[in-house]
Coordinates of C-alpha atoms and ligand atoms in Angstrom, one line a residue:
M753 CA 0.0 0.0 0.0
T754 CA 1.6 3.3 -1.1
E755 CA 0.4 6.8 -0.2
A756 CA -1.3 8.6 -3.1
P757 CA 1.1 11.4 -4.4
V758 CA 0.4 14.9 -3.2
W759 CA 0.9 16.3 -6.6
I760 CA -0.4 15.2 -10.0
V761 CA 0.3 16.5 -13.4
C762 CA -2.5 17.5 -15.8
R763 CA -2.3 15.3 -18.9
Q764 CA -3.4 18.1 -21.2
C765 CA -1.5 21.1 -20.0
G766 CA 1.3 19.6 -17.9
V767 CA 0.7 21.9 -14.9
R768 CA 1.3 20.5 -11.5
L769 CA -2.0 20.2 -9.4
Y770 CA -2.4 19.6 -5.7
R771 CA -4.2 16.3 -5.7
K772 CA -6.7 16.9 -3.0
R773 CA -7.9 20.0 -4.6
F774 CA -8.0 18.4 -8.0
E775 CA -10.2 15.6 -6.5
Q776 CA -12.5 18.2 -4.8
E777 CA -12.8 19.9 -8.2
L778 CA -14.1 16.7 -9.7
Q779 CA -10.7 16.0 -11.4
V780 CA -11.0 19.0 -13.8
C781 CA -7.8 20.9 -14.3
R782 CA -8.1 24.5 -12.9
E783 CA -5.7 25.7 -15.4
C784 CA -6.9 24.3 -18.7
G785 CA -10.3 22.8 -17.9
H786 CA -9.2 19.3 -19.0
H787 CA -11.7 16.7 -17.7
A788 CA -9.6 13.8 -16.5
R789 CA -10.9 10.3 -17.1
L790 CA -12.8 8.9 -14.1
D791 CA -13.2 5.3 -13.1
A792 CA -16.7 4.0 -12.5
F793 CA -16.7 4.3 -8.8
Q794 CA -15.5 7.9 -8.9
R795 CA -18.3 8.7 -11.5
I796 CA -21.0 7.2 -9.4
D797 CA -19.7 9.1 -6.4
Q798 CA -19.7 12.3 -8.2
L799 CA -23.2 12.0 -9.8
L800 CA -25.4 10.5 -7.1
D801 CA -26.5 12.1 -3.9
Q802 CA -24.3 11.1 -1.1
G803 CA -25.3 7.9 0.5
S804 CA -28.0 7.2 -2.0
A805 CA -26.2 4.5 -4.1
G806 CA -27.8 1.1 -3.7
E807 CA -26.0 -2.2 -4.2
M808 CA -23.9 -2.1 -7.4
D809 CA -24.6 -4.7 -10.2
F810 CA -21.3 -5.7 -11.7
G811 CA -22.9 -8.1 -14.1
T812 CA -22.0 -11.7 -15.0
P813 CA -18.5 -12.6 -15.9
A814 CA -18.0 -12.9 -19.7
G815 CA -17.3 -16.3 -21.1
D816 CA -14.9 -17.0 -23.9
P817 CA -17.4 -18.1 -26.6
L818 CA -14.8 -18.1 -29.4
G819 CA -11.8 -19.5 -27.5
F820 CA -10.0 -16.3 -28.5
T821 CA -6.4 -15.8 -28.2
D822 CA -4.3 -12.9 -29.5
R823 CA -1.0 -12.1 -27.7
M824 CA -2.8 -13.3 -24.6
A825 CA -5.7 -15.6 -24.1
Y826 CA -9.0 -13.7 -23.7
P827 CA -9.7 -15.3 -20.1
D828 CA -6.3 -14.0 -19.0
R829 CA -7.0 -10.6 -20.4
L830 CA -10.2 -10.5 -18.4
A831 CA -8.6 -11.6 -15.3
A832 CA -5.9 -8.9 -15.6
A833 CA -8.6 -6.2 -16.2
R834 CA -10.6 -7.5 -13.3
A835 CA -7.5 -7.3 -11.0
A836 CA -6.6 -3.8 -12.3
T837 CA -10.1 -2.2 -12.0
G838 CA -12.0 -4.1 -9.3
L839 CA -14.8 -4.6 -11.8
C840 CA -16.3 -7.7 -13.3
D841 CA -16.5 -6.1 -16.9
A842 CA -16.5 -2.7 -18.4
A843 CA -19.7 -1.3 -16.8
V844 CA -21.6 -1.1 -13.4
S845 CA -25.2 -0.3 -12.9
V846 CA -26.6 1.2 -9.6
R847 CA -29.7 2.9 -8.4
G848 CA -29.6 6.1 -6.5
T849 CA -31.0 9.6 -6.5
I850 CA -29.9 12.9 -8.0
E851 CA -31.1 15.8 -6.0
G852 CA -33.7 13.5 -4.5
R853 CA -35.0 12.1 -7.7
P854 CA -34.5 8.3 -8.3
V855 CA -32.4 7.2 -11.3
I856 CA -30.9 4.0 -12.7
L857 CA -27.3 4.8 -13.5
L858 CA -25.2 2.7 -16.0
V859 CA -21.6 3.7 -15.9
M860 CA -18.9 2.5 -18.4
D861 CA -15.2 2.3 -17.5
F862 CA -12.7 2.8 -20.1
A863 CA -9.9 1.2 -18.0
F864 CA -11.5 -2.2 -18.5
L865 CA -10.4 -3.4 -21.9
G866 CA -11.1 0.1 -23.4
G867 CA -14.7 0.0 -22.3
S868 CA -15.4 -2.5 -25.0
L869 CA -18.8 -3.8 -25.6
G870 CA -19.3 -7.5 -25.0
A871 CA -22.1 -9.7 -23.8
S872 CA -21.4 -8.8 -20.2
V873 CA -21.8 -5.1 -20.7
G874 CA -24.7 -5.9 -23.0
D875 CA -26.4 -7.7 -20.1
L876 CA -25.8 -4.7 -17.8
V877 CA -27.3 -2.2 -20.2
V878 CA -30.3 -4.3 -21.0
G879 CA -30.8 -5.1 -17.3
A880 CA -30.6 -1.4 -16.3
A881 CA -33.0 -0.6 -19.1
D882 CA -35.5 -3.3 -18.1
A883 CA -35.5 -2.2 -14.5
A884 CA -36.0 1.5 -15.6
R885 CA -38.9 0.4 -17.8
Q886 CA -40.6 -1.8 -15.2
E887 CA -40.3 0.8 -12.4
R888 CA -40.7 3.8 -14.6
I889 CA -37.4 5.4 -13.3
P890 CA -35.2 7.4 -15.7
L891 CA -32.1 5.8 -17.1
I892 CA -28.9 7.6 -17.2
V893 CA -25.9 6.1 -19.2
V894 CA -22.4 7.3 -18.8
T895 CA -20.5 6.1 -21.9
A896 CA -16.7 5.5 -22.4
S897 CA -15.8 2.9 -25.0
G898 CA -13.5 2.1 -27.9
G899 CA -16.3 0.0 -29.5
A900 CA -17.3 -3.6 -29.8
R901 CA -15.1 -6.2 -28.1
M902 CA -13.1 -8.0 -30.7
Q903 CA -12.5 -11.0 -28.6
E904 CA -16.1 -11.9 -28.6
G905 CA -16.3 -11.6 -32.3
V906 CA -19.6 -11.2 -34.0
L907 CA -21.4 -11.9 -30.7
A908 CA -20.1 -8.5 -29.6
L909 CA -21.8 -6.9 -32.6
M910 CA -25.1 -8.5 -31.4
Q911 CA -24.9 -6.4 -28.2
M912 CA -25.7 -3.3 -30.4
A913 CA -28.9 -5.0 -31.5
R914 CA -30.0 -6.1 -28.1
T915 CA -29.3 -2.9 -26.3
S916 CA -31.1 -0.9 -29.2
Q917 CA -34.1 -3.1 -28.5
A918 CA -34.0 -2.4 -24.8
L919 CA -33.8 1.4 -25.5
A920 CA -36.6 1.1 -28.0
E921 CA -38.8 -0.5 -25.3
L922 CA -38.0 2.5 -23.0
D923 CA -39.2 4.8 -25.8
E924 CA -42.4 2.9 -26.0
A925 CA -42.9 2.9 -22.3
G926 CA -42.3 6.7 -22.1
V927 CA -39.4 6.5 -19.8
L928 CA -36.9 9.3 -19.9
T929 CA -33.3 8.3 -21.0
I930 CA -30.2 10.5 -20.8
T931 CA -26.6 9.9 -22.0
I932 CA -23.5 11.5 -20.6
V933 CA -20.8 11.2 -23.2
T934 CA -17.3 11.0 -21.7
D935 CA -14.0 10.7 -23.5
P936 CA -13.9 8.5 -25.6
T937 CA -17.1 7.1 -26.9
F938 CA -16.7 5.2 -30.2
G939 CA -17.9 2.5 -32.5
G940 CA -20.6 0.1 -31.4
V941 CA -21.5 2.0 -28.3
A942 CA -21.7 5.3 -30.0
A943 CA -23.8 3.8 -32.8
S944 CA -26.3 2.2 -30.3
F945 CA -27.4 3.1 -26.9
A946 CA -25.2 6.1 -26.5
T947 CA -27.0 8.0 -29.2
Q948 CA -30.5 6.5 -28.7
T949 CA -31.4 8.4 -25.6
D950 CA -33.7 11.4 -25.4
V951 CA -31.1 13.8 -24.3
I952 CA -27.4 13.6 -25.0
I953 CA -24.9 15.6 -22.9
A954 CA -21.2 15.6 -23.4
E955 CA -18.4 16.6 -21.2
P956 CA -16.2 19.3 -22.5
G957 CA -13.5 17.9 -24.7
A958 CA -15.1 14.4 -24.8
R959 CA -14.9 12.7 -28.3
M960 CA -17.5 10.6 -29.8
G961 CA -17.8 9.1 -33.2
F962 CA -18.3 5.9 -35.2
A963 CA -14.9 5.5 -36.8
G964 CA -11.8 6.7 -35.1
K965 CA -9.9 9.8 -36.3
R966 CA -6.8 7.8 -37.2
V967 CA -8.8 5.3 -39.2
I968 CA -10.5 8.1 -41.1
E969 CA -7.2 10.0 -41.7
Q970 CA -5.7 6.8 -43.2
T971 CA -8.7 6.2 -45.3
I972 CA -9.0 9.7 -46.8
G973 CA -5.2 10.4 -46.8
K974 CA -5.8 13.8 -45.0
R975 CA -5.1 15.2 -41.6
L976 CA -8.2 16.2 -39.7
P977 CA -8.6 19.3 -37.4
A978 CA -7.9 19.0 -33.7
D979 CA -11.5 19.4 -32.7
F980 CA -12.7 16.7 -35.0
Q981 CA -15.4 14.6 -33.1
T982 CA -15.0 16.6 -30.0
A983 CA -17.9 17.8 -27.9
S984 CA -17.9 21.3 -29.3
S985 CA -17.8 19.9 -32.9
L986 CA -20.6 17.4 -32.1
M987 CA -22.6 20.3 -30.9
E988 CA -22.1 22.4 -34.0
H989 CA -23.1 19.5 -36.1
G990 CA -26.4 19.1 -34.2
L991 CA -25.4 15.6 -32.8
I992 CA -25.8 16.3 -29.1
D993 CA -27.9 18.4 -26.9
D994 CA -25.4 20.3 -24.9
V995 CA -21.8 20.4 -23.5
V996 CA -21.9 20.5 -19.8
P997 CA -18.9 20.9 -17.5
R998 CA -18.5 18.2 -14.9
V999 CA -19.3 20.7 -12.1
R1000 CA -22.7 21.4 -13.5
L1001 CA -23.8 17.9 -14.5
R1002 CA -25.9 17.2 -11.4
T1003 CA -27.7 20.5 -11.8
V1004 CA -28.5 19.9 -15.5
L1005 CA -29.5 16.3 -14.8
S1006 CA -31.7 17.5 -12.0
R1007 CA -33.6 19.9 -14.3
L1008 CA -34.1 17.1 -16.9
L1009 CA -35.3 14.7 -14.2
S1010 CA -37.8 17.2 -12.9
L1011 CA -39.7 16.8 -16.2
T1012 CA -41.0 13.6 -14.9
D1013 CA -42.1 15.0 -11.6
P1014 CA -45.9 14.8 -10.9
P1015 CA -47.4 18.4 -11.4
S1016 CA -46.8 20.3 -8.3
G1017 CA -50.0 22.2 -8.5
G1018 CA -47.9 25.2 -9.4
D1019 CA -46.8 28.3 -7.7
V1020 CA -49.5 30.6 -6.4
L1021 CA -50.5 32.6 -9.5
L1022 CA -51.5 36.1 -8.6
P1023 CA -54.6 37.1 -10.6
V1024 CA -53.5 39.0 -13.6
T1025 CA -55.1 42.4 -13.6
P1026 CA -56.3 43.1 -17.1
P1027 CA -54.5 45.7 -19.0
D1028 CA -56.0 49.2 -19.0
R1029 CA -57.4 48.9 -22.4
L1030 CA -58.9 45.9 -24.1
G1031 CA -60.7 45.2 -27.3
E1032 CA -59.9 46.8 -30.5
P1033 CA -56.0 47.4 -30.9
E1034 CA -54.9 51.0 -30.8
T1035 CA -53.4 50.8 -34.2
S1036 CA -55.9 49.4 -36.6
D1037 CA -54.2 50.1 -39.9
P1038 CA -52.8 46.8 -41.1
W1039 CA -49.6 48.1 -42.5
Q1040 CA -48.8 49.9 -39.3
M1041 CA -49.6 46.5 -37.5
V1042 CA -47.2 44.7 -39.7
R1043 CA -44.4 47.2 -38.9
R1044 CA -45.2 47.1 -35.2
A1045 CA -45.1 43.4 -35.2
R1046 CA -41.5 43.6 -36.5
E1047 CA -40.3 46.1 -34.0
L1048 CA -37.0 45.0 -32.5
E1049 CA -37.9 46.0 -29.0
R1050 CA -40.7 43.5 -28.8
P1051 CA -40.0 40.5 -26.5
T1052 CA -38.3 37.6 -28.2
T1053 CA -39.0 33.9 -27.5
L1054 CA -36.1 33.9 -25.0
D1055 CA -37.5 37.0 -23.3
Y1056 CA -40.9 35.2 -22.8
I1057 CA -39.2 32.0 -21.6
H1058 CA -37.1 34.0 -19.2
H1059 CA -40.2 35.7 -17.7
M1060 CA -42.6 32.8 -17.9
Y1061 CA -40.7 29.6 -17.3
D1062 CA -39.0 28.1 -14.3
G1063 CA -35.9 25.8 -14.7
F1064 CA -35.8 26.1 -18.5
K1065 CA -33.4 23.7 -20.2
E1066 CA -32.7 24.4 -23.8
L1067 CA -31.9 21.4 -26.0
H1068 CA -29.9 21.7 -29.1
G1069 CA -29.5 20.0 -32.5
D1070 CA -31.5 18.0 -34.9
R1071 CA -29.3 15.0 -34.5
V1072 CA -28.7 15.1 -38.4
S1073 CA -27.0 18.2 -39.6
G1074 CA -26.9 21.1 -37.3
D1075 CA -28.2 23.3 -34.6
C1076 CA -30.3 26.2 -35.9
P1077 CA -29.7 29.4 -33.8
A1078 CA -33.1 30.8 -35.1
M1079 CA -35.1 28.1 -33.4
I1080 CA -35.2 27.7 -29.6
A1081 CA -36.3 24.4 -28.2
G1082 CA -36.4 23.1 -24.7
F1083 CA -38.4 22.2 -21.6
G1084 CA -39.1 23.9 -18.3
H1085 CA -41.9 24.4 -15.8
L1086 CA -44.9 26.8 -16.5
A1087 CA -46.9 27.5 -13.4
G1088 CA -45.7 24.3 -11.8
R1089 CA -46.1 21.9 -14.6
P1090 CA -43.5 20.6 -17.2
V1091 CA -44.2 22.2 -20.6
G1092 CA -42.1 22.1 -23.7
I1093 CA -41.5 25.3 -25.5
I1094 CA -40.4 26.0 -29.1
G1095 CA -40.1 29.2 -30.9
Q1096 CA -38.2 31.2 -33.5
Q1097 CA -35.7 33.6 -32.0
K1098 CA -35.0 37.1 -33.6
G1099 CA -33.0 39.6 -31.5
H1100 CA -32.9 43.1 -30.2
D1101 CA -29.8 44.3 -32.0
A1102 CA -28.0 43.8 -35.2
A1103 CA -25.5 41.3 -33.8
E1104 CA -28.0 39.0 -32.3
L1105 CA -30.3 39.3 -35.3
A1106 CA -27.4 38.2 -37.6
R1107 CA -26.5 35.3 -35.2
R1108 CA -30.1 34.2 -35.1
N1109 CA -30.6 34.7 -38.9
F1110 CA -33.3 37.2 -38.2
G1111 CA -35.5 34.4 -36.9
M1112 CA -35.6 32.5 -40.1
A1113 CA -35.1 29.0 -39.3
S1114 CA -33.2 26.4 -41.4
P1115 CA -34.4 22.9 -42.0
A1116 CA -32.2 21.9 -39.0
G1117 CA -34.3 24.3 -36.9
Y1118 CA -37.6 22.6 -38.0
R1119 CA -36.1 19.2 -37.4
K1120 CA -34.9 20.2 -34.0
A1121 CA -38.5 21.5 -33.2
A1122 CA -39.9 18.1 -34.5
R1123 CA -37.4 16.2 -32.3
L1124 CA -38.6 18.1 -29.3
M1125 CA -42.2 17.5 -30.1
A1126 CA -41.7 13.8 -30.4
L1127 CA -39.8 13.8 -27.1
A1128 CA -42.7 15.8 -25.4
E1129 CA -45.1 13.2 -26.9
K1130 CA -43.0 10.3 -25.5
L1131 CA -42.9 12.0 -22.0
R1132 CA -46.6 13.1 -22.2
I1133 CA -45.8 16.7 -21.8
P1134 CA -47.8 19.6 -23.5
I1135 CA -46.0 22.0 -25.9
I1136 CA -46.3 25.7 -26.5
T1137 CA -44.9 27.2 -29.5
L1138 CA -44.1 31.0 -29.9
I1139 CA -44.1 32.2 -33.5
D1140 CA -42.2 35.2 -34.6
T1141 CA -40.6 34.9 -38.0
P1142 CA -40.4 36.6 -41.4
G1143 CA -40.5 33.0 -42.8
A1144 CA -38.4 29.9 -43.1
Y1145 CA -35.0 30.7 -44.4
P1146 CA -34.8 31.1 -48.2
G1147 CA -31.4 30.0 -49.0
V1148 CA -29.5 27.7 -51.4
E1149 CA -28.3 25.5 -48.5
A1150 CA -31.8 25.4 -46.9
E1151 CA -33.3 24.2 -50.1
A1152 CA -30.6 21.6 -50.6
N1153 CA -31.1 20.3 -47.0
G1154 CA -34.8 20.0 -47.6
Q1155 CA -36.6 23.0 -46.2
M1156 CA -39.9 21.9 -47.8
N1157 CA -39.5 18.4 -46.3
A1158 CA -38.6 19.7 -42.8
I1159 CA -41.7 22.0 -42.8
A1160 CA -44.0 19.2 -44.2
A1161 CA -42.6 16.7 -41.6
S1162 CA -43.5 19.1 -38.9
L1163 CA -47.0 19.6 -40.1
R1164 CA -47.6 15.9 -40.3
L1165 CA -46.1 15.3 -36.9
M1166 CA -48.3 18.1 -35.3
S1167 CA -51.4 16.7 -37.0
G1168 CA -51.1 13.5 -35.1
L1169 CA -49.2 14.5 -31.9
R1170 CA -50.8 13.0 -28.8
V1171 CA -50.1 15.8 -26.4
P1172 CA -51.7 19.2 -26.2
L1173 CA -50.2 21.9 -28.5
I1174 CA -50.8 25.6 -28.0
A1175 CA -49.5 28.0 -30.6
V1176 CA -49.0 31.8 -29.9
L1177 CA -48.3 34.3 -32.7
T1178 CA -46.1 36.7 -30.8
G1179 CA -44.9 38.9 -33.6
E1180 CA -44.5 38.1 -37.3
G1181 CA -46.3 35.0 -38.5
G1182 CA -44.5 34.5 -41.8
S1183 CA -46.2 31.9 -44.0
G1184 CA -45.3 28.2 -44.0
G1185 CA -42.3 28.8 -41.6
A1186 CA -44.9 30.1 -39.1
L1187 CA -47.5 27.4 -39.8
A1188 CA -44.9 24.8 -39.2
L1189 CA -45.3 25.6 -35.5
A1190 CA -48.9 26.5 -35.5
L1191 CA -50.9 23.3 -36.3
A1192 CA -52.1 23.3 -32.8
D1193 CA -55.2 22.7 -30.5
R1194 CA -55.3 26.4 -29.6
V1195 CA -53.9 29.2 -31.6
L1196 CA -53.5 32.6 -29.9
A1197 CA -52.4 35.9 -31.2
L1198 CA -50.9 38.8 -29.3
E1199 CA -52.6 42.0 -29.9
H1200 CA -49.9 43.3 -32.2
A1201 CA -49.1 40.1 -34.1
V1202 CA -49.8 39.4 -37.7
Y1203 CA -50.1 36.2 -39.6
S1204 CA -49.9 36.0 -43.4
V1205 CA -49.4 33.7 -46.3
I1206 CA -46.8 36.1 -47.7
S1207 CA -45.1 39.3 -46.6
P1208 CA -47.1 42.4 -47.9
E1209 CA -43.9 43.5 -49.6
G1210 CA -43.7 40.1 -51.4
C1211 CA -47.4 40.2 -52.3
A1212 CA -47.1 43.7 -53.5
S1213 CA -44.2 43.1 -55.8
I1214 CA -45.9 40.0 -57.3
L1215 CA -49.5 41.1 -57.7
W1216 CA -49.1 44.9 -57.7
R1217 CA -45.6 44.7 -59.5
S1218 CA -44.3 47.2 -56.9
Q1219 CA -43.2 47.0 -53.4
D1220 CA -44.7 50.5 -52.9
A1221 CA -48.1 48.7 -52.7
A1222 CA -47.2 46.9 -49.6
P1223 CA -49.6 48.9 -47.3
T1224 CA -52.5 48.1 -49.8
A1225 CA -51.4 44.5 -49.9
A1226 CA -51.3 44.4 -46.1
R1227 CA -54.9 45.6 -46.0
A1228 CA -56.0 43.1 -48.7
L1229 CA -54.3 40.1 -46.9
K1230 CA -56.3 40.5 -43.7
V1231 CA -53.3 39.8 -41.5
T1232 CA -54.4 41.4 -38.1
P1233 CA -55.6 39.6 -35.0
S1234 CA -59.1 40.9 -35.5
D1235 CA -59.2 39.6 -39.1
L1236 CA -57.7 36.3 -37.9
L1237 CA -60.3 36.0 -35.1
R1238 CA -63.0 36.7 -37.7
L1239 CA -61.6 34.1 -40.1
G1240 CA -61.4 31.5 -37.3
I1241 CA -57.7 31.2 -37.7
V1242 CA -57.0 32.3 -34.1
D1243 CA -59.0 31.4 -31.1
D1244 CA -58.1 34.3 -28.8
M1245 CA -56.4 37.5 -28.9
V1246 CA -53.9 38.2 -26.0
P1247 CA -53.9 41.8 -24.9
E1248 CA -50.6 43.7 -24.6
P1249 CA -49.6 46.2 -22.1
P1250 CA -50.4 49.9 -23.0
G1251 CA -48.1 50.9 -25.8
G1252 CA -47.4 47.3 -26.7
A1253 CA -45.4 44.4 -25.5
Q1254 CA -42.2 46.2 -26.3
R1255 CA -42.9 48.8 -23.6
D1256 CA -43.0 46.1 -20.8
H1257 CA -41.7 42.6 -21.4
A1258 CA -42.4 41.4 -17.9
R1259 CA -46.0 42.5 -18.0
A1260 CA -46.6 41.2 -21.6
A1261 CA -45.2 37.9 -20.4
E1262 CA -47.4 37.8 -17.2
I1263 CA -50.5 38.4 -19.3
L1264 CA -49.5 35.7 -21.8
R1265 CA -48.6 33.2 -19.0
A1266 CA -52.1 33.7 -17.5
R1267 CA -53.7 32.9 -20.9
L1268 CA -51.4 29.9 -21.5
T1269 CA -52.2 28.5 -18.1
A1270 CA -55.9 28.8 -18.7
A1271 CA -55.6 27.2 -22.0
L1272 CA -53.5 24.3 -20.5
D1273 CA -56.2 23.9 -17.8
E1274 CA -58.8 23.6 -20.5
L1275 CA -56.7 20.9 -22.4
T1276 CA -55.5 18.8 -19.4
P1277 CA -56.0 16.1 -18.5
W1278 CA -56.5 14.9 -22.0
D1279 CA -57.6 11.9 -24.0
S1280 CA -55.0 11.6 -26.8
D1281 CA -57.5 10.3 -29.4
A1282 CA -60.0 13.0 -28.6
L1283 CA -57.3 15.6 -28.7
V1284 CA -56.1 14.6 -32.2
R1285 CA -59.7 14.4 -33.4
G1286 CA -60.4 17.9 -32.2
R1287 CA -57.2 19.3 -33.7
R1288 CA -57.9 17.7 -37.0
A1289 CA -61.5 19.1 -36.9
R1290 CA -60.1 22.5 -36.2
F1291 CA -58.1 22.6 -39.4
A1292 CA -60.5 20.5 -41.5
R1293 CA -63.0 23.5 -41.3
F1294 CA -61.0 25.6 -43.6
G1295 CA -62.6 24.4 -46.8
A1296 CA -64.4 26.4 -49.5
Q1297 CA -67.5 26.5 -47.3
P1298 CA -67.8 29.4 -44.9
V1299 CA -66.0 28.7 -41.6
K1300 CA -68.1 27.5 -38.7
K1301 CA -66.8 28.8 -35.4
E1302 CA -67.7 25.8 -33.3
V1303 CA -64.9 23.4 -32.5
S1304 CA -65.7 20.5 -30.2
L1305 CA -63.1 18.4 -28.5
Ligands
ZN1041 ZN1 -4.5 21.2 -17.5

């Protein structure tokens, strides 16, 4: 037995660190932020509430189904790994709590034969998933793996199939699943349960991919950038939800786990006093309304979320191609209940507008929105959408990436989504890019919002052959909330504070929150079949016959 050294050296920056403090700081280098590799026991210790860990399941010792020998016989390799790590194989599962909420935690350990996936690890993943499903407890997997275990041959490959089945059953059962990607996560683990979960979080610097960087470099004969397959790059490509430093993991996990809390009955909502003026908007000229709806001072989606939501957690990426900054998607609590929220994000200044692409979402944005809707459906959580966009982004890349398909897919998804959907036009409701979030059970419009098939300028230049006719086009298109109410397009107009929402964001959000809470009360609890029937009836009305106002649920 030797004493642990007092000092250790950071593997990334080489600085000397005082070991005790390094451990207190969760083995993250205070100089460069490098997240050192943890063993399974350290990881469990860091993630679970102190004293909450139950008995650990180390799994069944792997056999040697192929009688495999490389430079060493497989059973000897296993024996050496067991002696070195104190584990039975490359994973452990354990029950415990995170900030008081029960979880089943499956932790992989790279020190055991490179965290490779064989039958024993497969057993542990399937066992943890089955327990999570039967007891309806969220499953968290912490991944670290080089891929499938070669010594078990094609039987190792089958672990990808059986773990995928177990995760699919968790989806069917509506049980929340979360991955924490740690460095490195590759091959068969990355291409199965690691990326099949509802929310994928990576530690800073963690690398994840299917093929390893060196293999790719050899194949294509090119050097790849230093950040290839790292957490920040995965994020940029829309493949993970977030990069979360170790010190914040428990907080983020706790927020996500709170989505499965039973409704708390909510904070005590003070009755919202009606604004001084109700009824007809103060500006009734449609063109003025259009201009007002576009004012930069109006609250954005993030402003409304900030004022209305508790514990908001934004999720990122479409898991296919990117993360669209013009589309916000996430979950939080609205008046004590978990509610998903999706909306286009503009900005208050030139810099944010440019960064958010003026609220014009790409296909990746609509796919992110659809992913969140599907997740809300799985977790039986209602969704609110906030619509404020000049339109879906008209660009070459957006077309090539299937803007039309992304919008169409969103419409089809919403038409059958088995949870309540409430859409709010908060500013500019620009055409198909707006409707892609508005096929909802209730459609509300803020007092100074507009909704149109085309921008008045666009309509004017096509039909009047002059952009100068935009004010005339705005009047002809019937875009204002009172028009929309009359046409049955919106169900309710949400008043704004005197002078408009831009004058008082907090007050505007307070009024909206009260309306949304009332709408949610109307729609919950729900029978999914009736909900979908009612939503379809709502939009089926818009035929050539005059619109009937009645909608029955
Ligand atoms: Zn360092």
